[in-house]
């Protein structure tokens, strides 16, 4: 499989390289990064200071070959209908997903924030969304990357690896 990573220009190259290397390993595929995209004024909810993820995916889906996968990465905070925020969203039929790094930079008493923790969280969210693009749904196992994450605590508890059941779906 081939994954295209598209980023907004505020995304640090360290994160990008980390995602590129690790997604290639996890999904045994080719990962192309280096393309950028811009968020549109009309996708911003000014009062919330957040961008709506679904229209972004809809727009980006045509920017890659149909059979390939696209992962958009942005520092902007994202939301979707009915949700205060989303770490990411996947649009299975279009093979397009997006993750936001905006909420991955906080620490909490048991887990002080570090650069390494940030990279792990970014990879966890990226693997989760690409997992959805392969048709893998949410997993009841809290330590599996496909477990639904509602907080950084959930994200840190699971990490970027698949449980043995979900692993069966990988290429
Ligand atoms: Zn999910
Ligand atoms: Zn699982």
mmCIF file of C-alpha atoms and ligand atoms in Angstrom:
data_model
loop_
_atom_site.group_PDB
_atom_site.id
_atom_site.type_symbol
_atom_site.label_atom_id
_atom_site.label_comp_id
_atom_site.label_asym_id
_atom_site.label_seq_id
_atom_site.Cartn_x
_atom_site.Cartn_y
_atom_site.Cartn_z
ATOM 1 C CA UNK A 1 0.000 0.000 0.000
ATOM 2 C CA UNK A 2 1.051 3.579 -0.508
ATOM 3 C CA UNK A 3 0.271 6.366 1.977
ATOM 4 C CA UNK A 4 0.606 10.035 1.133
ATOM 5 C CA UNK A 5 1.172 12.312 4.107
ATOM 6 C CA UNK A 6 -0.084 15.849 3.492
ATOM 7 C CA UNK A 7 0.722 18.436 6.155
ATOM 8 C CA UNK A 8 -0.096 22.012 6.908
ATOM 9 C CA UNK A 9 3.108 24.080 7.040
ATOM 10 C CA UNK A 10 2.990 24.469 10.835
ATOM 11 C CA UNK A 11 3.759 20.761 11.300
ATOM 12 C CA UNK A 12 7.312 20.134 12.495
ATOM 13 C CA UNK A 13 9.559 18.015 10.266
ATOM 14 C CA UNK A 14 10.534 15.804 13.251
ATOM 15 C CA UNK A 15 6.946 14.601 13.601
ATOM 16 C CA UNK A 16 6.652 14.150 9.889
ATOM 17 C CA UNK A 17 9.801 12.006 9.672
ATOM 18 C CA UNK A 18 8.703 9.969 12.657
ATOM 19 C CA UNK A 19 5.328 9.258 11.056
ATOM 20 C CA UNK A 20 6.819 8.515 7.669
ATOM 21 C CA UNK A 21 9.330 5.963 8.987
ATOM 22 C CA UNK A 22 6.986 4.214 11.358
ATOM 23 C CA UNK A 23 3.881 4.083 9.165
ATOM 24 C CA UNK A 24 6.003 2.457 6.453
ATOM 25 C CA UNK A 25 7.041 -0.233 8.943
ATOM 26 C CA UNK A 26 3.658 -0.787 10.570
ATOM 27 C CA UNK A 27 1.755 -1.038 7.284
ATOM 28 C CA UNK A 28 4.584 -2.588 5.221
ATOM 29 C CA UNK A 29 4.127 0.083 2.581
ATOM 30 C CA UNK A 30 5.541 3.161 0.956
ATOM 31 C CA UNK A 31 4.981 6.526 2.599
ATOM 32 C CA UNK A 32 5.385 9.727 0.614
ATOM 33 C CA UNK A 33 5.607 12.943 2.568
ATOM 34 C CA UNK A 34 6.491 16.471 1.551
ATOM 35 C CA UNK A 35 3.154 17.637 0.175
ATOM 36 C CA UNK A 36 1.405 20.461 1.959
ATOM 37 C CA UNK A 37 -2.207 21.619 2.074
ATOM 38 C CA UNK A 38 -3.940 24.708 3.418
ATOM 39 C CA UNK A 39 -6.982 25.014 5.601
ATOM 40 C CA UNK A 40 -9.771 27.179 4.210
ATOM 41 C CA UNK A 41 -11.502 30.055 5.908
ATOM 42 C CA UNK A 42 -14.880 28.364 5.358
ATOM 43 C CA UNK A 43 -13.688 25.274 7.266
ATOM 44 C CA UNK A 44 -12.983 27.376 10.362
ATOM 45 C CA UNK A 45 -15.610 27.794 13.057
ATOM 46 C CA UNK A 46 -14.414 31.187 14.279
ATOM 47 C CA UNK A 47 -16.195 31.128 17.632
ATOM 48 C CA UNK A 48 -14.762 27.692 18.467
ATOM 49 C CA UNK A 49 -11.350 28.371 16.945
ATOM 50 C CA UNK A 50 -11.554 24.933 15.360
ATOM 51 C CA UNK A 51 -11.660 23.537 11.854
ATOM 52 C CA UNK A 52 -14.273 21.015 10.777
ATOM 53 C CA UNK A 53 -12.522 17.819 9.741
ATOM 54 C CA UNK A 54 -15.099 16.216 7.440
ATOM 55 C CA UNK A 55 -15.105 18.902 4.700
ATOM 56 C CA UNK A 56 -11.297 18.904 4.728
ATOM 57 C CA UNK A 57 -11.253 15.160 4.021
ATOM 58 C CA UNK A 58 -13.846 15.588 1.305
ATOM 59 C CA UNK A 59 -11.662 18.174 -0.407
ATOM 60 C CA UNK A 60 -8.348 16.335 -0.037
ATOM 61 C CA UNK A 61 -9.608 12.997 -1.313
ATOM 62 C CA UNK A 62 -9.117 13.945 -4.958
ATOM 63 C CA UNK A 63 -5.475 14.970 -4.477
ATOM 64 C CA UNK A 64 -4.049 11.445 -4.519
ATOM 65 C CA UNK A 65 -4.389 8.410 -6.778
ATOM 66 C CA UNK A 66 -7.704 6.659 -6.030
ATOM 67 C CA UNK A 67 -6.195 3.393 -4.787
ATOM 68 C CA UNK A 68 -3.671 5.129 -2.493
ATOM 69 C CA UNK A 69 -4.203 6.300 1.079
ATOM 70 C CA UNK A 70 -3.912 9.867 2.329
ATOM 71 C CA UNK A 71 -3.134 10.992 5.855
ATOM 72 C CA UNK A 72 -3.425 14.727 6.468
ATOM 73 C CA UNK A 73 -1.594 16.127 9.498
ATOM 74 C CA UNK A 74 -2.224 19.531 10.994
ATOM 75 C CA UNK A 75 -1.510 21.556 14.123
ATOM 76 C CA UNK A 76 -5.002 23.067 13.874
ATOM 77 C CA UNK A 77 -7.627 21.899 16.369
ATOM 78 C CA UNK A 78 -10.392 19.866 14.700
ATOM 79 C CA UNK A 79 -14.015 19.074 15.446
ATOM 80 C CA UNK A 80 -16.772 17.051 13.823
ATOM 81 C CA UNK A 81 -20.558 17.137 14.086
ATOM 82 C CA UNK A 82 -21.662 16.334 17.622
ATOM 83 C CA UNK A 83 -18.114 16.264 19.029
ATOM 84 C CA UNK A 84 -16.250 18.956 20.991
ATOM 85 C CA UNK A 85 -13.047 17.941 19.300
ATOM 86 C CA UNK A 86 -11.518 15.039 17.401
ATOM 87 C CA UNK A 87 -7.954 13.733 17.520
ATOM 88 C CA UNK A 88 -8.582 12.551 13.983
ATOM 89 C CA UNK A 89 -11.148 11.352 11.497
ATOM 90 C CA UNK A 90 -11.093 8.713 8.777
ATOM 91 C CA UNK A 91 -13.198 8.604 5.640
ATOM 92 C CA UNK A 92 -13.000 4.960 4.689
ATOM 93 C CA UNK A 93 -14.610 5.071 1.245
ATOM 94 C CA UNK A 94 -12.226 7.809 0.118
ATOM 95 C CA UNK A 95 -9.139 6.296 1.808
ATOM 96 C CA UNK A 96 -8.499 9.667 3.430
ATOM 97 C CA UNK A 97 -7.821 10.465 7.059
ATOM 98 C CA UNK A 98 -6.713 13.463 9.080
ATOM 99 C CA UNK A 99 -5.096 13.890 12.492
ATOM 100 C CA UNK A 100 -4.631 16.991 14.605
ATOM 101 C CA UNK A 101 -1.566 17.517 16.786
ATOM 102 C CA UNK A 102 -3.201 20.402 18.661
ATOM 103 C CA UNK A 103 -4.237 18.431 21.743
ATOM 104 C CA UNK A 104 -1.238 16.109 22.006
ATOM 105 C CA UNK A 105 1.075 18.478 23.847
ATOM 106 C CA UNK A 106 -0.296 18.449 27.366
ATOM 107 C CA UNK A 107 0.989 16.507 30.337
ATOM 108 C CA UNK A 108 -0.894 15.340 33.438
ATOM 109 C CA UNK A 109 0.320 14.334 36.901
ATOM 110 C CA UNK A 110 1.196 10.701 36.015
ATOM 111 C CA UNK A 111 2.647 11.657 32.650
ATOM 112 C CA UNK A 112 4.776 14.797 32.325
ATOM 113 C CA UNK A 113 4.947 16.102 28.782
ATOM 114 C CA UNK A 114 8.064 15.247 26.769
ATOM 115 C CA UNK A 115 9.021 15.481 23.095
ATOM 116 C CA UNK A 116 9.172 11.703 22.947
ATOM 117 C CA UNK A 117 5.666 11.377 24.364
ATOM 118 C CA UNK A 118 4.427 13.817 21.726
ATOM 119 C CA UNK A 119 5.904 11.692 18.907
ATOM 120 C CA UNK A 120 4.373 8.547 20.380
ATOM 121 C CA UNK A 121 0.950 10.178 20.581
ATOM 122 C CA UNK A 122 1.159 11.495 17.023
ATOM 123 C CA UNK A 123 2.080 8.029 15.764
ATOM 124 C CA UNK A 124 -0.685 6.431 17.827
ATOM 125 C CA UNK A 125 -3.316 8.722 16.297
ATOM 126 C CA UNK A 126 -1.873 8.254 12.801
ATOM 127 C CA UNK A 127 -1.843 4.434 13.056
ATOM 128 C CA UNK A 128 -5.395 4.492 14.471
ATOM 129 C CA UNK A 129 -6.770 6.506 11.547
ATOM 130 C CA UNK A 130 -4.914 4.522 8.886
ATOM 131 C CA UNK A 131 -6.194 1.388 10.641
ATOM 132 C CA UNK A 132 -9.728 2.680 10.038
ATOM 133 C CA UNK A 133 -8.857 3.202 6.370
ATOM 134 C CA UNK A 134 -8.066 -0.506 6.196
ATOM 135 C CA UNK A 135 -11.553 -1.196 7.506
ATOM 136 C CA UNK A 136 -10.555 -1.927 11.109
ATOM 137 C CA UNK A 137 -13.185 -0.738 13.576
ATOM 138 C CA UNK A 138 -12.836 0.199 17.229
ATOM 139 C CA UNK A 139 -11.373 -2.516 19.435
ATOM 140 C CA UNK A 140 -12.536 -3.292 22.987
ATOM 141 C CA UNK A 141 -8.940 -3.973 24.100
ATOM 142 C CA UNK A 142 -7.770 -0.755 25.898
ATOM 143 C CA UNK A 143 -4.119 -1.345 24.995
ATOM 144 C CA UNK A 144 -4.813 -1.796 21.276
ATOM 145 C CA UNK A 145 -4.204 1.183 18.989
ATOM 146 C CA UNK A 146 -7.725 0.717 17.583
ATOM 147 C CA UNK A 147 -9.361 1.360 20.956
ATOM 148 C CA UNK A 148 -11.410 4.573 20.862
ATOM 149 C CA UNK A 149 -9.577 7.481 22.448
ATOM 150 C CA UNK A 150 -11.474 10.223 24.196
ATOM 151 C CA UNK A 151 -8.532 11.703 26.117
ATOM 152 C CA UNK A 152 -4.744 11.779 26.218
ATOM 153 C CA UNK A 153 -4.963 9.239 28.996
ATOM 154 C CA UNK A 154 -6.633 6.782 26.570
ATOM 155 C CA UNK A 155 -4.086 7.579 23.867
ATOM 156 C CA UNK A 156 -1.137 7.036 26.220
ATOM 157 C CA UNK A 157 -2.568 3.816 27.589
ATOM 158 C CA UNK A 158 -2.931 2.222 24.168
ATOM 159 C CA UNK A 159 0.104 3.389 22.175
ATOM 160 C CA UNK A 160 0.742 2.639 18.489
ATOM 161 C CA UNK A 161 0.537 -1.170 18.443
ATOM 162 C CA UNK A 162 -2.295 -3.458 17.347
ATOM 163 C CA UNK A 163 -3.635 -6.314 19.447
ATOM 164 C CA UNK A 164 -3.276 -9.775 17.915
ATOM 165 C CA UNK A 165 -6.867 -9.762 16.647
ATOM 166 C CA UNK A 166 -6.582 -6.403 14.843
ATOM 167 C CA UNK A 167 -3.152 -7.304 13.517
ATOM 168 C CA UNK A 168 -4.839 -9.917 11.317
ATOM 169 C CA UNK A 169 -6.195 -7.095 9.140
ATOM 170 C CA UNK A 170 -2.790 -5.611 8.336
ATOM 171 C CA UNK A 171 -1.227 -5.993 4.896
HETATM 172 ZN ZN1 LIG B 1 -11.400 5.644 15.735
HETATM 173 ZN ZN1 LIG B 2 -7.404 -4.526 18.665
#
